[in-house]
Amino acid sequence: MSAGSAGPSGSSRAPYEGERSVGQLFAAATADLSALVHDEIALAKAEIRQDVKRGVAGSVSGVVAGVIALAAIPMASFAAAYLLHYWGVPLGGAFGLVALAYLLLAAVLGLLAWRSFKKIEPPRRTIEGAQATADVLKNARPRPATAAERASLER
């Protein structure tokens, strides 16, 4: 039997040049869908990586604030309090002023940490892309097969 002639049922035809078979179309659609899913995952990873960096920056600021407040207070407090006392401030008041200065410093560093954490956002582009993909897939309807396509599948 020559290429392009009808088969035993008499209703099949050879595809035209450049025309793809159902299997090829399905394979292409599957590959495109797989590529789309991989791209969505890559976008999610990139957005989450950026938020993790912001979280690390905020954590580092918080740790630095804690280290300054806890480790530097004993020595620096005594030195500053005695310096204030030397300048004429009563000793109790001098220690109180030094403690207040360190608490203000810790508050400023804590505020910087809080601002870093506040910048963390959900991965909006990933969510929008996934919702758009889901909407397309919900509304996708396969077209009915033609009589020639049904006949070629029966062979």
Coordinates of C-alpha atoms in Angstrom, one line a residue:
M1 CA 0.0 0.0 0.0
S2 CA 1.4 3.4 -0.9
A3 CA 1.9 6.2 1.6
G4 CA -1.1 8.4 1.8
S5 CA -3.5 5.9 0.5
A6 CA -6.5 4.8 2.5
G7 CA -6.1 1.9 4.8
P8 CA -8.3 -1.2 5.1
S9 CA -11.2 0.9 6.5
G10 CA -10.8 3.4 3.6
S11 CA -11.0 6.5 5.9
S12 CA -7.5 7.2 7.0
R13 CA -5.1 9.6 5.5
A14 CA -1.4 10.4 5.8
P15 CA -0.7 13.6 7.6
Y16 CA 0.2 16.6 5.5
E17 CA 3.8 17.9 5.6
G18 CA 4.3 19.9 8.8
E19 CA 1.1 18.5 10.4
R20 CA 1.7 16.8 13.8
S21 CA 0.0 13.6 15.0
V22 CA -2.1 13.5 18.2
G23 CA 0.8 11.8 20.0
Q24 CA 3.2 14.5 18.9
L25 CA 0.7 17.2 20.0
F26 CA 0.2 15.5 23.4
A27 CA 4.0 15.1 23.9
A28 CA 4.5 18.8 23.1
A29 CA 1.7 19.8 25.5
T30 CA 3.2 17.6 28.2
A31 CA 6.7 19.1 27.6
D32 CA 5.3 22.6 27.7
L33 CA 3.4 22.0 30.9
S34 CA 6.5 20.4 32.5
A35 CA 8.6 23.4 31.5
L36 CA 5.9 25.7 33.0
V37 CA 5.9 23.8 36.3
H38 CA 9.7 23.9 36.5
D39 CA 9.8 27.7 35.8
E40 CA 7.2 28.3 38.5
I41 CA 9.3 26.3 41.0
A42 CA 12.4 28.2 40.0
L43 CA 10.6 31.5 40.5
A44 CA 9.4 30.4 43.9
K45 CA 12.9 29.4 44.9
A46 CA 14.3 32.8 43.8
E47 CA 11.6 34.7 45.8
I48 CA 12.0 32.6 48.9
R49 CA 15.8 32.9 48.7
Q50 CA 15.5 36.7 48.7
D51 CA 13.2 36.7 51.8
V52 CA 15.6 34.3 53.6
K53 CA 18.4 36.8 53.0
R54 CA 16.3 39.5 54.5
G55 CA 15.5 37.3 57.4
V56 CA 19.2 36.5 58.0
A57 CA 20.0 40.3 57.8
G58 CA 17.4 41.0 60.5
S59 CA 18.6 38.1 62.6
V60 CA 22.2 39.3 62.5
S61 CA 21.1 42.8 63.6
G62 CA 19.2 41.3 66.5
V63 CA 22.1 39.2 67.5
V64 CA 24.5 42.2 67.4
A65 CA 22.0 44.1 69.5
G66 CA 22.0 41.3 72.1
V67 CA 25.8 41.0 72.1
I68 CA 26.2 44.7 72.6
A69 CA 23.6 44.9 75.4
L70 CA 25.0 41.9 77.3
A71 CA 28.7 41.8 76.7
A72 CA 29.7 45.4 76.5
I73 CA 27.6 46.7 79.4
P74 CA 29.7 45.7 82.4
M75 CA 33.0 47.2 81.4
A76 CA 31.8 50.2 79.5
S77 CA 29.2 51.0 82.2
F78 CA 31.7 51.2 85.0
A79 CA 34.1 53.4 82.9
A80 CA 31.3 55.7 81.8
A81 CA 29.7 56.0 85.2
Y82 CA 33.0 56.8 86.9
L83 CA 33.7 59.4 84.2
L84 CA 30.4 61.1 84.8
H85 CA 31.0 60.9 88.6
Y86 CA 34.4 62.6 88.0
W87 CA 32.5 65.4 86.1
G88 CA 30.3 66.0 89.1
V89 CA 27.3 63.8 88.6
P90 CA 26.4 61.8 91.7
L91 CA 27.5 58.2 91.4
G92 CA 24.0 56.7 91.4
G93 CA 22.9 59.1 88.7
A94 CA 26.0 58.4 86.7
F95 CA 25.2 54.6 86.7
G96 CA 21.6 55.3 85.8
L97 CA 22.5 57.5 82.8
V98 CA 24.9 54.9 81.5
A99 CA 22.3 52.2 81.7
L100 CA 19.8 54.4 79.9
A101 CA 22.3 55.0 77.1
Y102 CA 22.9 51.3 76.5
L103 CA 19.2 50.6 76.6
L104 CA 18.6 53.2 73.9
L105 CA 21.4 51.7 71.8
A106 CA 19.8 48.3 72.1
A107 CA 16.4 49.7 71.2
V108 CA 17.8 51.3 68.0
L109 CA 19.4 48.1 66.9
G110 CA 16.2 46.1 67.8
L111 CA 14.2 48.6 65.6
L112 CA 16.6 48.0 62.7
A113 CA 16.1 44.2 63.1
W114 CA 12.3 44.6 63.2
R115 CA 12.4 46.8 60.0
S116 CA 14.3 44.0 58.2
F117 CA 11.8 41.4 59.2
K118 CA 8.9 43.7 58.2
K119 CA 10.3 43.7 54.6
I120 CA 9.7 40.0 54.1
E121 CA 6.8 39.4 51.7
P122 CA 5.0 36.4 50.3
P123 CA 6.2 35.2 46.8
R124 CA 3.5 37.3 44.9
R125 CA 4.7 36.5 41.4
T126 CA 4.8 32.8 42.1
I127 CA 1.3 32.8 43.5
E128 CA 0.0 34.9 40.6
G129 CA 1.7 32.6 38.1
A130 CA 0.3 29.5 39.7
Q131 CA -3.2 30.9 39.9
A132 CA -3.0 31.9 36.2
T133 CA -1.8 28.4 35.2
A134 CA -4.6 26.8 37.3
D135 CA -7.2 29.1 35.6
V136 CA -5.9 28.2 32.1
L137 CA -6.0 24.5 33.0
K138 CA -9.5 24.7 34.5
N139 CA -10.9 26.4 31.3
A140 CA -9.0 24.2 28.8
R141 CA -11.3 21.9 26.9
P142 CA -10.0 19.4 24.3
R143 CA -11.7 19.7 21.0
P144 CA -13.7 16.7 19.8
A145 CA -11.7 14.4 17.5
T146 CA -12.7 14.4 13.9
A147 CA -14.0 11.2 12.2
A148 CA -10.7 10.8 10.4
E149 CA -8.7 11.1 13.7
R150 CA -11.0 8.6 15.5
A151 CA -10.6 6.2 12.6
S152 CA -6.8 6.5 12.6
L153 CA -6.8 5.7 16.4
E154 CA -8.8 2.6 15.9
R155 CA -6.2 1.0 13.6

